[in-house]
Amino acid sequence: MEEKILKLCGKKHVKLGIMGGTFNPIHFGHLVTAEEALQQFELDKVIFIPTGSPPHKTSGILASPEDRYLMSVIATASNPDFFVSRIEIDRQRTSYTIDTLKELKNIFGNRATLYFITGADAILEILTWKASGEIMQYCRFIAATRPGYDIKKIEDLKEKILSNYDFINSGDRQHIYLMEIPALAISSTDIRRRIKENSPIKYLLPESVCNYLLKHGLYK
Ligand code: NAP
């Protein structure tokens, strides 16, 4: 798949968005985030990477990795710039971002610059992630925020990172970018709650994904 991406881009060097998320389930907020990043950062393609077994998820209803992968494929199928990777789904152990980035580095080498796109709240925890210092050498980050988000939290994090990691001080100071996404008023948590309470979910996520999760009785 990765070779196909390079071929499709028709370039020796590409800028790739890596959409990391549990996607439990994927919704329009995620799709708008990916499209906005594609345009704003002039990315060539965006690869969605649903987490397999997330290290930080201990409660709540989590659909199976395969279901979350399939819903991501269905949701992105019509967009020629969006791909979905099984890299974390197929890993038979906890999904750490550092392992994913290393794997992508092995595949693309210096042929790609990676932009890891995810929710700002997830990025706020980055210093607690496995090998956080190393992670920052592999990619830049795009933190997607919901309307009304207190961006000071991210600014403080940036300062903390800059004072902790010399390599960022000497090189690319702008390592975490912020992107406000009004469509992120939609959330997976709210969709799961609505399904449980038999409230409408129409127009919050693609109809095909909606049909899939109803057919398979997810989040009931
Ligand atoms: P989360 O804590 O469930 O999500 C935090 C917030 O970000 C939620 O509001 C979520 O909204 C939103 N969000 C998540 N992914 C998004 C995306 N791609 N675009 C826009 N908003 C997004 O975080 P998560 O989804 O489980 O994990 C996010 C990424 O961080 C994953 O790739 C995960 O592997 C990585 N991570 C790595 C480690 C580690 O390596 N130790 C630890 C934690 C997270 P919704 O609920 O609506 O999606």
mmCIF file of N, CA and C in Angstrom, residues 15-62:
data_model
loop_
_atom_site.group_PDB
_atom_site.id
_atom_site.type_symbol
_atom_site.label_atom_id
_atom_site.label_comp_id
_atom_site.label_asym_id
_atom_site.label_seq_id
_atom_site.Cartn_x
_atom_site.Cartn_y
_atom_site.Cartn_z
ATOM 1 N N LYS A 15 4.701 14.665 1.292
ATOM 2 C CA LYS A 15 4.281 15.114 2.630
ATOM 3 C C LYS A 15 3.033 14.310 2.977
ATOM 4 N N LEU A 16 3.147 13.517 4.030
ATOM 5 C CA LEU A 16 2.024 12.642 4.375
ATOM 6 C C LEU A 16 1.415 13.020 5.713
ATOM 7 N N GLY A 17 0.086 13.053 5.746
ATOM 8 C CA GLY A 17 -0.630 13.217 7.010
ATOM 9 C C GLY A 17 -0.875 11.838 7.592
ATOM 10 N N ILE A 18 -0.608 11.666 8.873
ATOM 11 C CA ILE A 18 -0.861 10.396 9.546
ATOM 12 C C ILE A 18 -1.970 10.661 10.560
ATOM 13 N N MET A 19 -3.183 10.206 10.235
ATOM 14 C CA MET A 19 -4.333 10.461 11.109
ATOM 15 C C MET A 19 -4.396 9.371 12.162
ATOM 16 N N GLY A 20 -3.925 9.684 13.348
ATOM 17 C CA GLY A 20 -3.960 8.690 14.425
ATOM 18 C C GLY A 20 -5.209 8.873 15.267
ATOM 19 N N GLY A 21 -5.899 7.785 15.507
ATOM 20 C CA GLY A 21 -7.101 7.898 16.350
ATOM 21 C C GLY A 21 -7.710 6.537 16.612
ATOM 22 N N THR A 22 -8.550 6.493 17.621
ATOM 23 C CA THR A 22 -9.239 5.238 17.904
ATOM 24 C C THR A 22 -10.379 5.040 16.897
ATOM 25 N N PHE A 23 -10.963 6.154 16.452
ATOM 26 C CA PHE A 23 -12.068 6.145 15.480
ATOM 27 C C PHE A 23 -13.170 5.185 15.923
ATOM 28 N N ASN A 24 -13.720 5.521 17.062
ATOM 29 C CA ASN A 24 -14.654 4.618 17.767
ATOM 30 C C ASN A 24 -16.028 5.274 17.974
ATOM 31 N N PRO A 25 -16.793 5.586 16.904
ATOM 32 C CA PRO A 25 -16.519 5.363 15.490
ATOM 33 C C PRO A 25 -15.970 6.620 14.809
ATOM 34 N N ILE A 26 -15.519 6.443 13.564
ATOM 35 C CA ILE A 26 -15.085 7.574 12.734
ATOM 36 C C ILE A 26 -16.310 8.432 12.412
ATOM 37 N N HIS A 27 -16.142 9.768 12.352
ATOM 38 C CA HIS A 27 -17.284 10.655 12.067
ATOM 39 C C HIS A 27 -16.832 11.827 11.190
ATOM 40 N N PHE A 28 -17.776 12.715 10.865
ATOM 41 C CA PHE A 28 -17.454 13.816 9.952
ATOM 42 C C PHE A 28 -16.381 14.747 10.524
ATOM 43 N N GLY A 29 -16.307 14.872 11.857
ATOM 44 C CA GLY A 29 -15.268 15.718 12.466
ATOM 45 C C GLY A 29 -13.882 15.233 12.064
ATOM 46 N N HIS A 30 -13.679 13.904 12.080
ATOM 47 C CA HIS A 30 -12.376 13.341 11.685
ATOM 48 C C HIS A 30 -12.104 13.608 10.199
ATOM 49 N N LEU A 31 -13.147 13.414 9.384
ATOM 50 C CA LEU A 31 -12.947 13.569 7.929
ATOM 51 C C LEU A 31 -12.640 15.025 7.576
ATOM 52 N N VAL A 32 -13.345 15.952 8.226
ATOM 53 C CA VAL A 32 -13.086 17.376 7.965
ATOM 54 C C VAL A 32 -11.672 17.732 8.436
ATOM 55 N N THR A 33 -11.256 17.179 9.567
ATOM 56 C CA THR A 33 -9.895 17.429 10.083
ATOM 57 C C THR A 33 -8.852 17.004 9.044
ATOM 58 N N ALA A 34 -9.020 15.802 8.506
ATOM 59 C CA ALA A 34 -8.045 15.283 7.535
ATOM 60 C C ALA A 34 -8.026 16.147 6.271
ATOM 61 N N GLU A 35 -9.199 16.543 5.809
ATOM 62 C CA GLU A 35 -9.287 17.350 4.582
ATOM 63 C C GLU A 35 -8.657 18.731 4.812
ATOM 64 N N GLU A 36 -8.933 19.301 5.971
ATOM 65 C CA GLU A 36 -8.385 20.627 6.298
ATOM 66 C C GLU A 36 -6.854 20.562 6.377
ATOM 67 N N ALA A 37 -6.326 19.504 7.013
ATOM 68 C CA ALA A 37 -4.865 19.350 7.115
ATOM 69 C C ALA A 37 -4.260 19.186 5.721
ATOM 70 N N LEU A 38 -4.927 18.405 4.897
ATOM 71 C CA LEU A 38 -4.457 18.168 3.526
ATOM 72 C C LEU A 38 -4.262 19.505 2.802
ATOM 73 N N GLN A 39 -5.277 20.374 2.926
ATOM 74 C CA GLN A 39 -5.235 21.665 2.223
ATOM 75 C C GLN A 39 -4.246 22.624 2.886
ATOM 76 N N GLN A 40 -4.395 22.813 4.216
ATOM 77 C CA GLN A 40 -3.576 23.825 4.912
ATOM 78 C C GLN A 40 -2.088 23.533 4.841
ATOM 79 N N PHE A 41 -1.722 22.244 4.955
ATOM 80 C CA PHE A 41 -0.299 21.883 5.021
ATOM 81 C C PHE A 41 0.210 21.326 3.683
ATOM 82 N N GLU A 42 -0.624 21.435 2.664
ATOM 83 C CA GLU A 42 -0.266 20.992 1.313
ATOM 84 C C GLU A 42 0.287 19.561 1.334
ATOM 85 N N LEU A 43 -0.470 18.683 2.020
ATOM 86 C CA LEU A 43 -0.065 17.279 2.104
ATOM 87 C C LEU A 43 -0.408 16.584 0.791
ATOM 88 N N ASP A 44 0.327 15.520 0.490
ATOM 89 C CA ASP A 44 0.027 14.768 -0.729
ATOM 90 C C ASP A 44 -1.100 13.769 -0.480
ATOM 91 N N LYS A 45 -1.038 13.077 0.655
ATOM 92 C CA LYS A 45 -2.071 12.097 1.011
ATOM 93 C C LYS A 45 -2.215 12.082 2.525
ATOM 94 N N VAL A 46 -3.333 11.543 2.982
ATOM 95 C CA VAL A 46 -3.520 11.334 4.424
ATOM 96 C C VAL A 46 -3.788 9.852 4.666
ATOM 97 N N ILE A 47 -3.026 9.274 5.596
ATOM 98 C CA ILE A 47 -3.219 7.861 5.934
ATOM 99 C C ILE A 47 -3.872 7.776 7.318
ATOM 100 N N PHE A 48 -5.054 7.210 7.358
ATOM 101 C CA PHE A 48 -5.735 7.006 8.641
ATOM 102 C C PHE A 48 -5.155 5.745 9.272
ATOM 103 N N ILE A 49 -4.786 5.838 10.546
ATOM 104 C CA ILE A 49 -4.250 4.651 11.227
ATOM 105 C C ILE A 49 -5.068 4.395 12.495
ATOM 106 N N PRO A 50 -6.119 3.576 12.385
ATOM 107 C CA PRO A 50 -6.895 3.270 13.589
ATOM 108 C C PRO A 50 -6.031 2.494 14.584
ATOM 109 N N THR A 51 -6.141 2.844 15.856
ATOM 110 C CA THR A 51 -5.348 2.147 16.875
ATOM 111 C C THR A 51 -5.849 0.710 17.010
ATOM 112 N N GLY A 52 -4.930 -0.182 17.293
ATOM 113 C CA GLY A 52 -5.320 -1.572 17.534
ATOM 114 C C GLY A 52 -5.771 -1.707 18.965
ATOM 115 N N SER A 53 -4.807 -1.897 19.839
ATOM 116 C CA SER A 53 -5.100 -2.016 21.260
ATOM 117 C C SER A 53 -4.482 -0.802 21.953
ATOM 118 N N PRO A 54 -5.268 0.294 22.131
ATOM 119 C CA PRO A 54 -4.690 1.537 22.638
ATOM 120 C C PRO A 54 -4.202 1.404 24.086
ATOM 121 N N PRO A 55 -3.028 2.000 24.393
ATOM 122 C CA PRO A 55 -2.454 1.854 25.723
ATOM 123 C C PRO A 55 -3.255 2.555 26.811
ATOM 124 N N HIS A 56 -4.039 3.565 26.428
ATOM 125 C CA HIS A 56 -4.660 4.447 27.415
ATOM 126 C C HIS A 56 -6.159 4.202 27.571
ATOM 127 N N LYS A 57 -6.704 3.186 26.879
ATOM 128 C CA LYS A 57 -8.152 2.984 26.937
ATOM 129 C C LYS A 57 -8.479 1.893 27.940
ATOM 130 N N THR A 58 -9.045 2.290 29.063
ATOM 131 C CA THR A 58 -9.341 1.291 30.083
ATOM 132 C C THR A 58 -10.840 1.143 30.316
ATOM 133 N N SER A 59 -11.601 2.161 29.876
ATOM 134 C CA SER A 59 -13.039 2.057 30.110
ATOM 135 C C SER A 59 -13.815 2.506 28.873
ATOM 136 N N GLY A 60 -15.132 2.345 28.924
ATOM 137 C CA GLY A 60 -15.965 2.755 27.792
ATOM 138 C C GLY A 60 -16.069 1.633 26.792
ATOM 139 N N ILE A 61 -17.001 1.816 25.841
ATOM 140 C CA ILE A 61 -17.206 0.762 24.851
ATOM 141 C C ILE A 61 -16.245 0.965 23.696
ATOM 142 N N LEU A 62 -15.422 -0.031 23.458
ATOM 143 C CA LEU A 62 -14.483 0.036 22.345
ATOM 144 C C LEU A 62 -14.850 -1.054 21.343
#
